[in-house]
Amino acid sequence: MPENTIPDTCRCPRTIVIKVGSNTLTDERGALNRRYIASLADQISDLMSEGVRVVLVTSAAIAAGLEVLGWRERPTDIDSLQAAASIGQAALLDVYAAEFGRRDIPVGQILLTRYDLEHEKSYANARNAFERLMALGALPLVNENDATAVDEIRYGDNDALAALVAKMVSAERMIFLTDVDGLYDANPAVCAEAHRFDRLDHVDAELLEVAPEGSTGSAIGSGGMRTKVQAAALLLDCGVETVICDGRRGNVVRDCLDGSVSGTVFCPVKEGE
Ligand code: GLU
């Protein structure tokens, strides 16, 4: 079987979580890439029309806030980051609501913090809200609540948050749309011999070591490859498949579902395999 082919046992997910990072959602000037968001809306609405339940975890609130405020540099003080995230979240939601509204899909915003996910009552409340939104045919749109999640209670990126949401909604598959087409054993930008891991069924310390910390591309977001691999490790333990791929490639979401994606797939070993 070709390395990139997803086995039948992993096919036909009914619930998927897609996480898209700030770098992927913005252009070279750091502004929201509305054309890209429109293409994402096309891909997601196509799947939803076939009955697939989708949750979209989206970053870029801070990036959108910087754009609205006309700030060229990302501030370093937490109050300004909170303000940028707060203003930007409204702008981001507007863009998604308009794009999905055009396709007759309502979006429901859910802003979460570590606190919400670690406390039974708020966890159950959030899960009920996700279930009801999806039952209504709406798209839950998730981000960390950067206005209240600061310092030690902040996840710092949405990768871990996305994995916990995937677990919460019992997703079959988690898709990370990022600016690199998977996990490599060296930096492909500087090393011609860099090899991409196409398919993995476990994560060990050695693998985590090759996954670079920090932002994968430009200086817009705060995620990195390591947090995605850590998220994949958590999800492998729960039997959830994870894909890390280049979010800008054509019909990438569909490719993730039909097994033709060019990227790294973390596929849990099924009993008896
Ligand atoms: N929740 C943040 C956002 O949406 C994460 C990205 C960041 O820290 O820049 O902007």
JSON list of N, CA and C and ligand atoms in Angstrom, two decimals, residues 22 58-63 74 85 89 92 143-144 146 154 156-158 220-222, ligand 1:
[
{"chain": "A", "resi": 22, "resn": "SER", "atom": "N", "xyz": [-2.93, 30.90, 12.34]},
{"chain": "A", "resi": 22, "resn": "SER", "atom": "CA", "xyz": [-2.85, 32.32, 11.93]},
{"chain": "A", "resi": 22, "resn": "SER", "atom": "C", "xyz": [-2.04, 32.49, 10.65]},
{"chain": "A", "resi": 58, "resn": "THR", "atom": "N", "xyz": [-10.29, 28.03, 14.88]},
{"chain": "A", "resi": 58, "resn": "THR", "atom": "CA", "xyz": [-9.60, 29.04, 14.10]},
{"chain": "A", "resi": 58, "resn": "THR", "atom": "C", "xyz": [-8.80, 30.01, 14.96]},
{"chain": "A", "resi": 59, "resn": "SER", "atom": "N", "xyz": [-7.56, 30.21, 14.59]},
{"chain": "A", "resi": 59, "resn": "SER", "atom": "CA", "xyz": [-6.75, 31.25, 15.22]},
{"chain": "A", "resi": 59, "resn": "SER", "atom": "C", "xyz": [-6.94, 32.53, 14.41]},
{"chain": "A", "resi": 60, "resn": "ALA", "atom": "N", "xyz": [-6.00, 33.44, 14.55]},
{"chain": "A", "resi": 60, "resn": "ALA", "atom": "CA", "xyz": [-5.95, 34.71, 13.79]},
{"chain": "A", "resi": 60, "resn": "ALA", "atom": "C", "xyz": [-6.79, 35.83, 14.37]},
{"chain": "A", "resi": 61, "resn": "ALA", "atom": "N", "xyz": [-7.27, 35.67, 15.63]},
{"chain": "A", "resi": 61, "resn": "ALA", "atom": "CA", "xyz": [-7.96, 36.80, 16.25]},
{"chain": "A", "resi": 61, "resn": "ALA", "atom": "C", "xyz": [-6.96, 37.93, 16.49]},
{"chain": "A", "resi": 62, "resn": "ILE", "atom": "N", "xyz": [-5.79, 37.58, 17.00]},
{"chain": "A", "resi": 62, "resn": "ILE", "atom": "CA", "xyz": [-4.81, 38.64, 17.26]},
{"chain": "A", "resi": 62, "resn": "ILE", "atom": "C", "xyz": [-4.37, 39.29, 15.94]},
{"chain": "A", "resi": 63, "resn": "ALA", "atom": "N", "xyz": [-4.11, 38.44, 14.94]},
{"chain": "A", "resi": 63, "resn": "ALA", "atom": "CA", "xyz": [-3.70, 38.98, 13.63]},
{"chain": "A", "resi": 63, "resn": "ALA", "atom": "C", "xyz": [-4.78, 39.92, 13.08]},
{"chain": "A", "resi": 74, "resn": "ARG", "atom": "N", "xyz": [3.35, 43.10, 16.33]},
{"chain": "A", "resi": 74, "resn": "ARG", "atom": "CA", "xyz": [2.60, 42.43, 17.38]},
{"chain": "A", "resi": 74, "resn": "ARG", "atom": "C", "xyz": [3.10, 42.95, 18.73]},
{"chain": "A", "resi": 85, "resn": "ALA", "atom": "N", "xyz": [-6.88, 40.71, 20.44]},
{"chain": "A", "resi": 85, "resn": "ALA", "atom": "CA", "xyz": [-7.64, 39.47, 20.24]},
{"chain": "A", "resi": 85, "resn": "ALA", "atom": "C", "xyz": [-9.14, 39.74, 20.32]},
{"chain": "A", "resi": 89, "resn": "GLN", "atom": "N", "xyz": [-11.29, 39.14, 17.19]},
{"chain": "A", "resi": 89, "resn": "GLN", "atom": "CA", "xyz": [-12.24, 38.01, 17.20]},
{"chain": "A", "resi": 89, "resn": "GLN", "atom": "C", "xyz": [-13.56, 38.44, 16.55]},
{"chain": "A", "resi": 92, "resn": "LEU", "atom": "N", "xyz": [-12.95, 38.62, 12.83]},
{"chain": "A", "resi": 92, "resn": "LEU", "atom": "CA", "xyz": [-12.80, 37.26, 12.29]},
{"chain": "A", "resi": 92, "resn": "LEU", "atom": "C", "xyz": [-14.18, 36.60, 12.14]},
{"chain": "A", "resi": 143, "resn": "ASN", "atom": "N", "xyz": [-12.26, 29.30, 19.28]},
{"chain": "A", "resi": 143, "resn": "ASN", "atom": "CA", "xyz": [-10.95, 29.91, 19.51]},
{"chain": "A", "resi": 143, "resn": "ASN", "atom": "C", "xyz": [-10.74, 29.93, 21.02]},
{"chain": "A", "resi": 144, "resn": "GLU", "atom": "N", "xyz": [-9.49, 30.12, 21.40]},
{"chain": "A", "resi": 144, "resn": "GLU", "atom": "CA", "xyz": [-9.25, 30.32, 22.83]},
{"chain": "A", "resi": 144, "resn": "GLU", "atom": "C", "xyz": [-9.78, 31.71, 23.20]},
{"chain": "A", "resi": 146, "resn": "ASP", "atom": "N", "xyz": [-8.97, 34.62, 24.48]},
{"chain": "A", "resi": 146, "resn": "ASP", "atom": "CA", "xyz": [-7.73, 35.31, 24.84]},
{"chain": "A", "resi": 146, "resn": "ASP", "atom": "C", "xyz": [-7.95, 36.47, 25.82]},
{"chain": "A", "resi": 154, "resn": "ARG", "atom": "N", "xyz": [-3.18, 30.17, 29.91]},
{"chain": "A", "resi": 154, "resn": "ARG", "atom": "CA", "xyz": [-3.29, 30.22, 28.44]},
{"chain": "A", "resi": 154, "resn": "ARG", "atom": "C", "xyz": [-2.69, 28.96, 27.82]},
{"chain": "A", "resi": 156, "resn": "GLY", "atom": "N", "xyz": [-1.66, 28.96, 24.82]},
{"chain": "A", "resi": 156, "resn": "GLY", "atom": "CA", "xyz": [-0.53, 29.49, 24.07]},
{"chain": "A", "resi": 156, "resn": "GLY", "atom": "C", "xyz": [-0.65, 29.24, 22.57]},
{"chain": "A", "resi": 157, "resn": "ASP", "atom": "N", "xyz": [-1.46, 28.32, 22.21]},
{"chain": "A", "resi": 157, "resn": "ASP", "atom": "CA", "xyz": [-1.73, 28.08, 20.80]},
{"chain": "A", "resi": 157, "resn": "ASP", "atom": "C", "xyz": [-3.02, 27.29, 20.77]},
{"chain": "A", "resi": 158, "resn": "ASN", "atom": "N", "xyz": [-3.57, 27.11, 19.60]},
{"chain": "A", "resi": 158, "resn": "ASN", "atom": "CA", "xyz": [-4.84, 26.40, 19.55]},
{"chain": "A", "resi": 158, "resn": "ASN", "atom": "C", "xyz": [-4.68, 24.92, 19.25]},
{"chain": "A", "resi": 220, "resn": "ILE", "atom": "N", "xyz": [3.54, 35.37, 12.62]},
{"chain": "A", "resi": 220, "resn": "ILE", "atom": "CA", "xyz": [2.16, 35.76, 12.96]},
{"chain": "A", "resi": 220, "resn": "ILE", "atom": "C", "xyz": [1.59, 34.95, 14.12]},
{"chain": "A", "resi": 221, "resn": "GLY", "atom": "N", "xyz": [1.65, 33.67, 14.05]},
{"chain": "A", "resi": 221, "resn": "GLY", "atom": "CA", "xyz": [1.01, 32.83, 15.07]},
{"chain": "A", "resi": 221, "resn": "GLY", "atom": "C", "xyz": [1.97, 32.42, 16.16]},
{"chain": "A", "resi": 222, "resn": "SER", "atom": "N", "xyz": [1.45, 31.63, 17.12]},
{"chain": "A", "resi": 222, "resn": "SER", "atom": "CA", "xyz": [2.32, 31.21, 18.22]},
{"chain": "A", "resi": 222, "resn": "SER", "atom": "C", "xyz": [2.41, 29.69, 18.31]},
{"chain": "B", "resi": 1, "resn": "GLU", "atom": "N1", "xyz": [-5.95, 32.53, 20.06]},
{"chain": "B", "resi": 1, "resn": "GLU", "atom": "C1", "xyz": [-4.92, 33.26, 19.33]},
{"chain": "B", "resi": 1, "resn": "GLU", "atom": "C2", "xyz": [-5.53, 33.95, 18.10]},
{"chain": "B", "resi": 1, "resn": "GLU", "atom": "O1", "xyz": [-6.59, 33.56, 17.68]},
{"chain": "B", "resi": 1, "resn": "GLU", "atom": "C3", "xyz": [-3.81, 32.33, 19.02]},
{"chain": "B", "resi": 1, "resn": "GLU", "atom": "C4", "xyz": [-2.70, 32.82, 18.13]},
{"chain": "B", "resi": 1, "resn": "GLU", "atom": "C5", "xyz": [-1.69, 33.75, 18.74]},
{"chain": "B", "resi": 1, "resn": "GLU", "atom": "O2", "xyz": [-1.31, 33.62, 19.92]},
{"chain": "B", "resi": 1, "resn": "GLU", "atom": "O3", "xyz": [-1.23, 34.59, 17.97]},
{"chain": "B", "resi": 1, "resn": "GLU", "atom": "O4", "xyz": [-5.04, 34.92, 17.60]}
]
